[in-house]
PDB file of C-alpha atoms in Angstrom:
ATOM      1  CA  UNK A   1     131.128  78.781  40.761  1.00 59.00           C
ATOM      2  CA  UNK A   2     127.195  78.948  40.881  1.00 61.00           C
ATOM      3  CA  UNK A   3     127.094  75.026  41.405  1.00 62.00           C
ATOM      4  CA  UNK A   4     129.098  75.473  44.804  1.00 58.00           C
ATOM      5  CA  UNK A   5     126.477  78.532  45.641  1.00 66.00           C
ATOM      6  CA  UNK A   6     123.974  76.502  44.984  1.00 64.00           C
ATOM      7  CA  UNK A   7     125.121  73.576  47.022  1.00 65.00           C
ATOM      8  CA  UNK A   8     125.809  76.148  49.897  1.00 58.00           C
ATOM      9  CA  UNK A   9     122.531  77.370  49.863  1.00 62.00           C
ATOM     10  CA  UNK A  10     120.911  73.657  50.117  1.00 64.00           C
ATOM     11  CA  UNK A  11     123.176  72.952  53.032  1.00 59.00           C
ATOM     12  CA  UNK A  12     122.080  76.167  54.398  1.00 61.00           C
ATOM     13  CA  UNK A  13     118.502  75.468  54.022  1.00 66.00           C
ATOM     14  CA  UNK A  14     118.957  71.901  55.313  1.00 64.00           C
ATOM     15  CA  UNK A  15     121.116  72.515  58.471  1.00 67.00           C
ATOM     16  CA  UNK A  16     120.210  75.877  59.484  1.00 71.00           C
ATOM     17  CA  UNK A  17     117.026  74.695  61.166  1.00 73.00           C
ATOM     18  CA  UNK A  18     118.730  71.719  62.734  1.00 71.00           C
ATOM     19  CA  UNK A  19     121.629  74.298  63.914  1.00 75.00           C
ATOM     20  CA  UNK A  20     118.912  76.728  65.375  1.00 75.00           C
ATOM     21  CA  UNK A  21     117.085  73.932  67.240  1.00 78.00           C
ATOM     22  CA  UNK A  22     120.676  72.352  68.474  1.00 76.00           C
ATOM     23  CA  UNK A  23     121.637  75.984  69.797  1.00 81.00           C
ATOM     24  CA  UNK A  24     118.140  76.466  71.446  1.00 82.00           C
ATOM     25  CA  UNK A  25     118.225  73.090  73.402  1.00 81.00           C
ATOM     26  CA  UNK A  26     121.778  73.888  74.328  1.00 80.00           C
ATOM     27  CA  UNK A  27     120.766  77.394  75.989  1.00 85.00           C
ATOM     28  CA  UNK A  28     117.640  75.986  77.268  1.00 83.00           C
ATOM     29  CA  UNK A  29     119.520  73.162  78.409  1.00 82.00           C
ATOM     30  CA  UNK A  30     122.110  74.919  80.083  1.00 83.00           C
ATOM     31  CA  UNK A  31     119.642  77.089  82.046  1.00 83.00           C
ATOM     32  CA  UNK A  32     117.614  74.218  83.085  1.00 84.00           C
ATOM     33  CA  UNK A  33     120.772  72.416  84.672  1.00 82.00           C
ATOM     34  CA  UNK A  34     121.483  75.507  86.599  1.00 82.00           C
ATOM     35  CA  UNK A  35     118.208  75.499  87.778  1.00 83.00           C
ATOM     36  CA  UNK A  36     117.837  71.812  88.757  1.00 82.00           C
ATOM     37  CA  UNK A  37     121.677  71.614  90.536  1.00 81.00           C
ATOM     38  CA  UNK A  38     120.325  74.528  92.609  1.00 81.00           C
ATOM     39  CA  UNK A  39     117.159  72.911  93.060  1.00 81.00           C
ATOM     40  CA  UNK A  40     118.719  69.786  94.400  1.00 79.00           C
ATOM     41  CA  UNK A  41     121.202  71.602  96.806  1.00 74.00           C
ATOM     42  CA  UNK A  42     118.319  73.290  98.225  1.00 78.00           C
ATOM     43  CA  UNK A  43     116.434  70.002  98.750  1.00 80.00           C
ATOM     44  CA  UNK A  44     119.618  68.109 100.196  1.00 75.00           C
ATOM     45  CA  UNK A  45     119.991  71.220 102.381  1.00 75.00           C
ATOM     46  CA  UNK A  46     116.414  70.707 103.823  1.00 75.00           C
ATOM     47  CA  UNK A  47     117.463  67.400 104.221  1.00 71.00           C
ATOM     48  CA  UNK A  48     120.382  68.045 106.346  1.00 70.00           C
ATOM     49  CA  UNK A  49     122.554  66.258 104.043  1.00 69.00           C
ATOM     50  CA  UNK A  50     126.111  67.116 104.930  1.00 67.00           C
ATOM     51  CA  UNK A  51     127.471  70.179 103.124  1.00 69.00           C
ATOM     52  CA  UNK A  52     130.258  68.082 101.934  1.00 67.00           C
ATOM     53  CA  UNK A  53     128.237  65.907  99.998  1.00 69.00           C
ATOM     54  CA  UNK A  54     125.976  68.747  99.029  1.00 71.00           C
ATOM     55  CA  UNK A  55     128.776  70.298  96.758  1.00 72.00           C
ATOM     56  CA  UNK A  56     130.134  66.721  95.622  1.00 73.00           C
ATOM     57  CA  UNK A  57     126.809  65.302  94.478  1.00 74.00           C
ATOM     58  CA  UNK A  58     125.701  68.646  92.999  1.00 76.00           C
ATOM     59  CA  UNK A  59     128.861  68.993  90.835  1.00 76.00           C
ATOM     60  CA  UNK A  60     128.456  65.197  89.824  1.00 75.00           C
ATOM     61  CA  UNK A  61     124.738  65.748  88.871  1.00 74.00           C
ATOM     62  CA  UNK A  62     125.620  68.879  86.867  1.00 80.00           C
ATOM     63  CA  UNK A  63     128.419  67.108  84.902  1.00 75.00           C
ATOM     64  CA  UNK A  64     126.104  63.900  84.302  1.00 78.00           C
ATOM     65  CA  UNK A  65     123.059  66.324  83.166  1.00 81.00           C
ATOM     66  CA  UNK A  66     125.642  68.362  80.745  1.00 80.00           C
ATOM     67  CA  UNK A  67     126.926  65.192  79.108  1.00 77.00           C
ATOM     68  CA  UNK A  68     123.460  64.158  78.545  1.00 80.00           C
ATOM     69  CA  UNK A  69     122.642  67.636  77.070  1.00 78.00           C
ATOM     70  CA  UNK A  70     126.005  67.196  74.695  1.00 79.00           C
ATOM     71  CA  UNK A  71     125.000  64.063  73.514  1.00 75.00           C
ATOM     72  CA  UNK A  72     121.007  65.389  72.779  1.00 77.00           C
ATOM     73  CA  UNK A  73     122.522  68.665  70.844  1.00 76.00           C
ATOM     74  CA  UNK A  74     125.014  66.282  68.979  1.00 75.00           C
ATOM     75  CA  UNK A  75     121.821  63.997  67.924  1.00 74.00           C
ATOM     76  CA  UNK A  76     119.616  67.406  66.782  1.00 71.00           C
ATOM     77  CA  UNK A  77     122.516  68.134  64.268  1.00 70.00           C
ATOM     78  CA  UNK A  78     122.262  64.987  62.685  1.00 67.00           C
ATOM     79  CA  UNK A  79     124.856  62.800  64.095  1.00 65.00           C
ATOM     80  CA  UNK A  80     123.661  59.044  64.632  1.00 61.00           C
ATOM     81  CA  UNK A  81     123.821  58.609  68.309  1.00 59.00           C
ATOM     82  CA  UNK A  82     125.152  54.879  67.417  1.00 60.00           C
ATOM     83  CA  UNK A  83     128.030  56.002  65.561  1.00 57.00           C
ATOM     84  CA  UNK A  84     128.385  58.850  68.107  1.00 57.00           C
ATOM     85  CA  UNK A  85     128.644  56.438  71.017  1.00 58.00           C
ATOM     86  CA  UNK A  86     131.602  54.300  69.057  1.00 59.00           C
ATOM     87  CA  UNK A  87     133.213  57.553  68.758  1.00 58.00           C
ATOM     88  CA  UNK A  88     132.763  58.664  72.188  1.00 59.00           C
ATOM     89  CA  UNK A  89     134.158  54.943  73.191  1.00 61.00           C
ATOM     90  CA  UNK A  90     137.385  55.281  70.989  1.00 57.00           C
ATOM     91  CA  UNK A  91     138.042  58.894  72.549  1.00 54.00           C
ATOM     92  CA  UNK A  92     137.229  58.047  76.004  1.00 56.00           C
ATOM     93  CA  UNK A  93     139.753  55.237  75.845  1.00 51.00           C
ATOM     94  CA  UNK A  94     142.281  57.745  74.486  1.00 53.00           C
ATOM     95  CA  UNK A  95     141.447  60.508  76.847  1.00 51.00           C
ATOM     96  CA  UNK A  96     141.507  57.998  79.681  1.00 53.00           C
ATOM     97  CA  UNK A  97     144.978  57.077  78.940  1.00 46.00           C
ATOM     98  CA  UNK A  98     145.935  60.561  78.535  1.00 46.00           C
ATOM     99  CA  UNK A  99     144.205  61.910  81.793  1.00 49.00           C
ATOM    100  CA  UNK A 100     145.043  59.264  84.041  1.00 55.00           C
ATOM    101  CA  UNK A 101     145.904  61.308  86.816  1.00 60.00           C
ATOM    102  CA  UNK A 102     142.611  63.239  86.322  1.00 71.00           C
ATOM    103  CA  UNK A 103     140.568  60.014  86.624  1.00 76.00           C
ATOM    104  CA  UNK A 104     142.873  59.009  89.483  1.00 82.00           C
ATOM    105  CA  UNK A 105     141.312  62.350  91.196  1.00 85.00           C
ATOM    106  CA  UNK A 106     138.097  61.546  90.584  1.00 81.00           C
ATOM    107  CA  UNK A 107     138.553  57.968  92.213  1.00 85.00           C
ATOM    108  CA  UNK A 108     140.269  59.985  95.351  1.00 87.00           C
ATOM    109  CA  UNK A 109     137.113  62.028  95.439  1.00 84.00           C
ATOM    110  CA  UNK A 110     134.878  59.325  95.514  1.00 84.00           C
ATOM    111  CA  UNK A 111     137.031  57.541  98.384  1.00 87.00           C
ATOM    112  CA  UNK A 112     137.069  60.968 100.402  1.00 88.00           C
ATOM    113  CA  UNK A 113     133.118  60.815 100.160  1.00 83.00           C
ATOM    114  CA  UNK A 114     132.794  57.344 100.821  1.00 82.00           C
ATOM    115  CA  UNK A 115     135.391  56.840 103.694  1.00 86.00           C
ATOM    116  CA  UNK A 116     134.948  60.660 105.480  1.00 88.00           C
ATOM    117  CA  UNK A 117     138.587  61.128 106.813  1.00 91.00           C
ATOM    118  CA  UNK A 118     137.236  64.644 106.913  1.00 92.00           C
ATOM    119  CA  UNK A 119     134.700  67.130 106.162  1.00 90.00           C
ATOM    120  CA  UNK A 120     134.185  70.908 105.265  1.00 89.00           C
ATOM    121  CA  UNK A 121     135.222  72.841 108.109  1.00 89.00           C
ATOM    122  CA  UNK A 122     137.584  70.210 109.680  1.00 92.00           C
ATOM    123  CA  UNK A 123     141.310  71.223 110.603  1.00 92.00           C
ATOM    124  CA  UNK A 124     143.617  69.067 108.706  1.00 94.00           C
ATOM    125  CA  UNK A 125     147.545  68.346 107.691  1.00 94.00           C
ATOM    126  CA  UNK A 126     148.034  66.723 104.799  1.00 94.00           C
ATOM    127  CA  UNK A 127     150.232  66.599 101.822  1.00 93.00           C
ATOM    128  CA  UNK A 128     152.547  68.953 103.985  1.00 92.00           C
ATOM    129  CA  UNK A 129     149.718  71.529 104.316  1.00 94.00           C
ATOM    130  CA  UNK A 130     147.914  72.373 107.358  1.00 92.00           C
ATOM    131  CA  UNK A 131     144.631  74.308 107.242  1.00 93.00           C
ATOM    132  CA  UNK A 132     140.729  74.286 107.195  1.00 92.00           C
ATOM    133  CA  UNK A 133     138.627  72.251 104.655  1.00 93.00           C
ATOM    134  CA  UNK A 134     137.185  75.014 102.674  1.00 92.00           C
ATOM    135  CA  UNK A 135     135.761  72.933  99.551  1.00 89.00           C
ATOM    136  CA  UNK A 136     135.767  69.419  98.313  1.00 89.00           C
ATOM    137  CA  UNK A 137     135.342  69.169  94.644  1.00 86.00           C
ATOM    138  CA  UNK A 138     135.142  65.895  92.164  1.00 82.00           C
ATOM    139  CA  UNK A 139     139.219  66.265  91.205  1.00 87.00           C
ATOM    140  CA  UNK A 140     140.452  68.698  93.938  1.00 91.00           C
ATOM    141  CA  UNK A 141     139.951  69.817  97.587  1.00 94.00           C
ATOM    142  CA  UNK A 142     140.699  73.310  98.443  1.00 95.00           C
ATOM    143  CA  UNK A 143     142.072  74.281 102.158  1.00 95.00           C
ATOM    144  CA  UNK A 144     142.129  77.353 103.480  1.00 94.00           C
ATOM    145  CA  UNK A 145     145.813  77.857 105.535  1.00 93.00           C
ATOM    146  CA  UNK A 146     146.198  79.852 108.837  1.00 88.00           C
ATOM    147  CA  UNK A 147     147.947  82.428 106.698  1.00 89.00           C
ATOM    148  CA  UNK A 148     144.449  82.893 104.897  1.00 93.00           C
ATOM    149  CA  UNK A 149     145.948  81.094 101.506  1.00 94.00           C
ATOM    150  CA  UNK A 150     144.146  78.815  99.455  1.00 95.00           C
ATOM    151  CA  UNK A 151     145.845  75.429  98.638  1.00 95.00           C
ATOM    152  CA  UNK A 152     144.408  73.366  96.201  1.00 95.00           C
ATOM    153  CA  UNK A 153     145.178  69.565  96.600  1.00 95.00           C
ATOM    154  CA  UNK A 154     144.491  66.839  93.976  1.00 93.00           C
ATOM    155  CA  UNK A 155     142.116  64.230  95.695  1.00 92.00           C
ATOM    156  CA  UNK A 156     144.015  61.398  94.049  1.00 90.00           C
ATOM    157  CA  UNK A 157     147.430  62.284  96.350  1.00 90.00           C
ATOM    158  CA  UNK A 158     145.156  63.311  98.998  1.00 92.00           C
ATOM    159  CA  UNK A 159     143.243  60.082  99.395  1.00 89.00           C
ATOM    160  CA  UNK A 160     146.480  58.239  99.064  1.00 90.00           C
ATOM    161  CA  UNK A 161     148.450  60.009 101.727  1.00 91.00           C
ATOM    162  CA  UNK A 162     148.674  60.196 105.358  1.00 93.00           C
ATOM    163  CA  UNK A 163     145.790  62.609 106.750  1.00 94.00           C
ATOM    164  CA  UNK A 164     145.680  64.279 110.115  1.00 94.00           C
ATOM    165  CA  UNK A 165     142.333  65.382 111.001  1.00 95.00           C
ATOM    166  CA  UNK A 166     142.801  67.950 114.082  1.00 92.00           C
ATOM    167  CA  UNK A 167     138.771  68.807 114.313  1.00 91.00           C
ATOM    168  CA  UNK A 168     137.744  64.897 114.383  1.00 90.00           C
ATOM    169  CA  UNK A 169     137.964  64.301 118.440  1.00 90.00           C
ATOM    170  CA  UNK A 170     136.871  68.031 119.119  1.00 89.00           C
ATOM    171  CA  UNK A 171     139.793  68.490 121.591  1.00 93.00           C
ATOM    172  CA  UNK A 172     143.503  69.273 121.019  1.00 93.00           C
ATOM    173  CA  UNK A 173     146.511  68.900 123.625  1.00 95.00           C
ATOM    174  CA  UNK A 174     148.835  72.241 123.445  1.00 95.00           C
ATOM    175  CA  UNK A 175     152.461  70.944 124.015  1.00 95.00           C
ATOM    176  CA  UNK A 176     154.511  73.802 125.525  1.00 96.00           C
ATOM    177  CA  UNK A 177     157.794  73.387 127.225  1.00 96.00           C
ATOM    178  CA  UNK A 178     159.261  76.620 129.388  1.00 96.00           C
ATOM    179  CA  UNK A 179     162.638  76.328 131.130  1.00 95.00           C
ATOM    180  CA  UNK A 180     163.882  77.801 134.550  1.00 95.00           C
ATOM    181  CA  UNK A 181     166.639  78.506 136.493  1.00 94.00           C
ATOM    182  CA  UNK A 182     168.451  75.572 138.521  1.00 93.00           C
ATOM    183  CA  UNK A 183     168.020  77.886 141.318  1.00 93.00           C
ATOM    184  CA  UNK A 184     163.873  78.090 141.149  1.00 94.00           C
ATOM    185  CA  UNK A 185     162.216  75.756 143.618  1.00 94.00           C
ATOM    186  CA  UNK A 186     160.689  72.816 141.569  1.00 95.00           C
ATOM    187  CA  UNK A 187     157.214  72.549 143.421  1.00 95.00           C
ATOM    188  CA  UNK A 188     156.650  76.178 143.587  1.00 96.00           C
ATOM    189  CA  UNK A 189     157.245  76.748 139.726  1.00 96.00           C
ATOM    190  CA  UNK A 190     154.892  73.927 139.232  1.00 96.00           C
ATOM    191  CA  UNK A 191     152.116  75.126 140.967  1.00 96.00           C
ATOM    192  CA  UNK A 192     152.735  78.401 139.385  1.00 96.00           C
ATOM    193  CA  UNK A 193     152.361  76.823 135.943  1.00 97.00           C
ATOM    194  CA  UNK A 194     149.241  75.051 136.929  1.00 97.00           C
ATOM    195  CA  UNK A 195     147.708  78.174 138.292  1.00 97.00           C
ATOM    196  CA  UNK A 196     148.085  79.765 134.957  1.00 97.00           C
ATOM    197  CA  UNK A 197     146.662  77.029 133.021  1.00 97.00           C
ATOM    198  CA  UNK A 198     143.618  76.739 135.506  1.00 95.00           C
ATOM    199  CA  UNK A 199     143.312  80.563 135.385  1.00 96.00           C
ATOM    200  CA  UNK A 200     142.671  80.301 131.809  1.00 96.00           C
ATOM    201  CA  UNK A 201     138.622  79.885 131.047  1.00 95.00           C
ATOM    202  CA  UNK A 202     139.906  78.241 127.550  1.00 96.00           C
ATOM    203  CA  UNK A 203     141.587  75.406 129.138  1.00 96.00           C
ATOM    204  CA  UNK A 204     139.579  72.538 129.552  1.00 96.00           C
ATOM    205  CA  UNK A 205     138.966  70.798 132.793  1.00 94.00           C
ATOM    206  CA  UNK A 206     138.585  67.347 131.183  1.00 92.00           C
ATOM    207  CA  UNK A 207     141.094  66.434 130.179  1.00 94.00           C
ATOM    208  CA  UNK A 208     142.998  67.716 132.941  1.00 95.00           C
ATOM    209  CA  UNK A 209     146.285  70.029 132.189  1.00 96.00           C
ATOM    210  CA  UNK A 210     149.519  68.644 133.472  1.00 97.00           C
ATOM    211  CA  UNK A 211     152.834  70.114 134.479  1.00 97.00           C
ATOM    212  CA  UNK A 212     155.864  67.970 134.486  1.00 96.00           C
ATOM    213  CA  UNK A 213     159.495  68.122 134.441  1.00 96.00           C
ATOM    214  CA  UNK A 214     160.869  66.972 131.328  1.00 94.00           C
ATOM    215  CA  UNK A 215     164.390  67.625 131.078  1.00 93.00           C
ATOM    216  CA  UNK A 216     167.494  68.530 132.954  1.00 94.00           C
ATOM    217  CA  UNK A 217     169.331  70.508 130.193  1.00 90.00           C
ATOM    218  CA  UNK A 218     172.390  72.416 130.137  1.00 86.00           C
ATOM    219  CA  UNK A 219     171.444  75.663 131.614  1.00 88.00           C
ATOM    220  CA  UNK A 220     167.601  74.955 132.447  1.00 93.00           C
ATOM    221  CA  UNK A 221     165.073  72.761 134.258  1.00 95.00           C
ATOM    222  CA  UNK A 222     162.568  72.216 131.520  1.00 96.00           C
ATOM    223  CA  UNK A 223     158.548  71.642 132.332  1.00 97.00           C
ATOM    224  CA  UNK A 224     156.266  69.998 129.810  1.00 97.00           C
ATOM    225  CA  UNK A 225     153.185  72.336 130.164  1.00 97.00           C
ATOM    226  CA  UNK A 226     150.122  70.550 128.587  1.00 97.00           C
ATOM    227  CA  UNK A 227     146.594  72.227 128.911  1.00 97.00           C
ATOM    228  CA  UNK A 228     143.982  71.022 126.739  1.00 96.00           C
ATOM    229  CA  UNK A 229     141.521  72.922 124.337  1.00 96.00           C
ATOM    230  CA  UNK A 230     138.946  73.046 122.075  1.00 94.00           C
ATOM    231  CA  UNK A 231     139.813  72.836 118.177  1.00 89.00           C
ATOM    232  CA  UNK A 232     138.755  76.278 117.838  1.00 87.00           C
ATOM    233  CA  UNK A 233     140.356  77.805 120.880  1.00 93.00           C
ATOM    234  CA  UNK A 234     144.083  76.090 120.187  1.00 91.00           C
ATOM    235  CA  UNK A 235     145.793  79.053 119.278  1.00 90.00           C
ATOM    236  CA  UNK A 236     144.316  81.220 121.786  1.00 94.00           C
ATOM    237  CA  UNK A 237     145.377  78.790 124.216  1.00 96.00           C
ATOM    238  CA  UNK A 238     148.909  78.486 122.946  1.00 95.00           C
ATOM    239  CA  UNK A 239     149.547  82.317 122.939  1.00 96.00           C
ATOM    240  CA  UNK A 240     147.818  82.920 125.965  1.00 96.00           C
ATOM    241  CA  UNK A 241     149.685  80.300 127.971  1.00 97.00           C
ATOM    242  CA  UNK A 242     152.798  81.778 126.388  1.00 96.00           C
ATOM    243  CA  UNK A 243     152.428  84.955 127.729  1.00 96.00           C
ATOM    244  CA  UNK A 244     150.712  84.595 130.878  1.00 96.00           C
ATOM    245  CA  UNK A 245     153.633  82.179 132.137  1.00 96.00           C
ATOM    246  CA  UNK A 246     156.515  84.903 131.373  1.00 96.00           C
ATOM    247  CA  UNK A 247     154.380  87.248 133.408  1.00 96.00           C
ATOM    248  CA  UNK A 248     153.825  84.607 136.182  1.00 96.00           C
ATOM    249  CA  UNK A 249     157.192  83.612 136.517  1.00 96.00           C
ATOM    250  CA  UNK A 250     158.500  87.287 136.414  1.00 95.00           C
ATOM    251  CA  UNK A 251     156.280  88.162 139.038  1.00 95.00           C
ATOM    252  CA  UNK A 252     157.666  85.399 141.080  1.00 95.00           C
ATOM    253  CA  UNK A 253     160.870  86.318 140.685  1.00 94.00           C
ATOM    254  CA  UNK A 254     161.930  82.926 138.939  1.00 94.00           C
ATOM    255  CA  UNK A 255     164.320  83.357 136.298  1.00 93.00           C
ATOM    256  CA  UNK A 256     163.888  82.085 132.730  1.00 89.00           C
ATOM    257  CA  UNK A 257     167.446  81.524 131.346  1.00 88.00           C
ATOM    258  CA  UNK A 258     168.524  82.443 128.108  1.00 77.00           C
ATOM    259  CA  UNK A 259     171.505  80.484 126.152  1.00 66.00           C
ATOM    260  CA  UNK A 260     174.879  81.370 127.729  1.00 59.00           C
ATOM    261  CA  UNK A 261     178.032  81.583 125.614  1.00 58.00           C
ATOM    262  CA  UNK A 262     181.653  80.946 127.007  1.00 56.00           C
ATOM    263  CA  UNK A 263     184.665  82.511 125.454  1.00 62.00           C
ATOM    264  CA  UNK A 264     187.705  81.084 125.623  1.00 63.00           C
ATOM    265  CA  UNK A 265     190.801  83.295 124.833  1.00 62.00           C
ATOM    266  CA  UNK A 266     194.260  81.695 124.551  1.00 63.00           C
ATOM    267  CA  UNK A 267     197.091  83.650 126.356  1.00 63.00           C
ATOM    268  CA  UNK A 268     200.107  84.180 123.962  1.00 56.00           C
TER     269      UNK A 268
END
């Protein structure tokens, strides 16, 4: 028993300074990394680096510094860096095989940053989700949906799938269809619909809005109403046009037909 106690004391005396040194390096290192990353983000902000790139590079820089700190702490504990490098290589291979999806997401994040199909603040549709890009991280992209829900999409599937960027061109066409009675005068109806579009200050003059007969349906003449709007005004134009068209047609005495059901009764 005394022999083990002596060995424990000896190990304690030999390794306590190393352990304390490693712990101090870890604490100071993490604090320093936080300051360095924060400072680098401030520099990028002053240099007008795109906010999307700021976040991505900041995260990448943080992970790289933490990995370097980890190696330093391990070496201070007495682990040979050459042996440690071999262990890391073998472990890296095993981890790489186990985390193929994560590596794919990392590669996808890099591709997004290189080809820039979208940036933070853009309204996009991808992987069946529509929303505003809130943040692009190393492995995932965060999207804020119209219902204020946070959608987190892996960068691997995002970079390999179809992406519709509604913000890229700066303007969007609002596609609306309105049906009126067959008794209504077509020219008068078109003029009323066009007046509704022109009177809305959020409807763009260029490209010009259009109104055309799109279909002679079973119980209505359908008009394709196509105003254009800035991306930020899309929903305002959509809802305001729908409401104002109903008010204008009612005022002009033009009927908006509703579906009719015919009941057939068989005589006994």
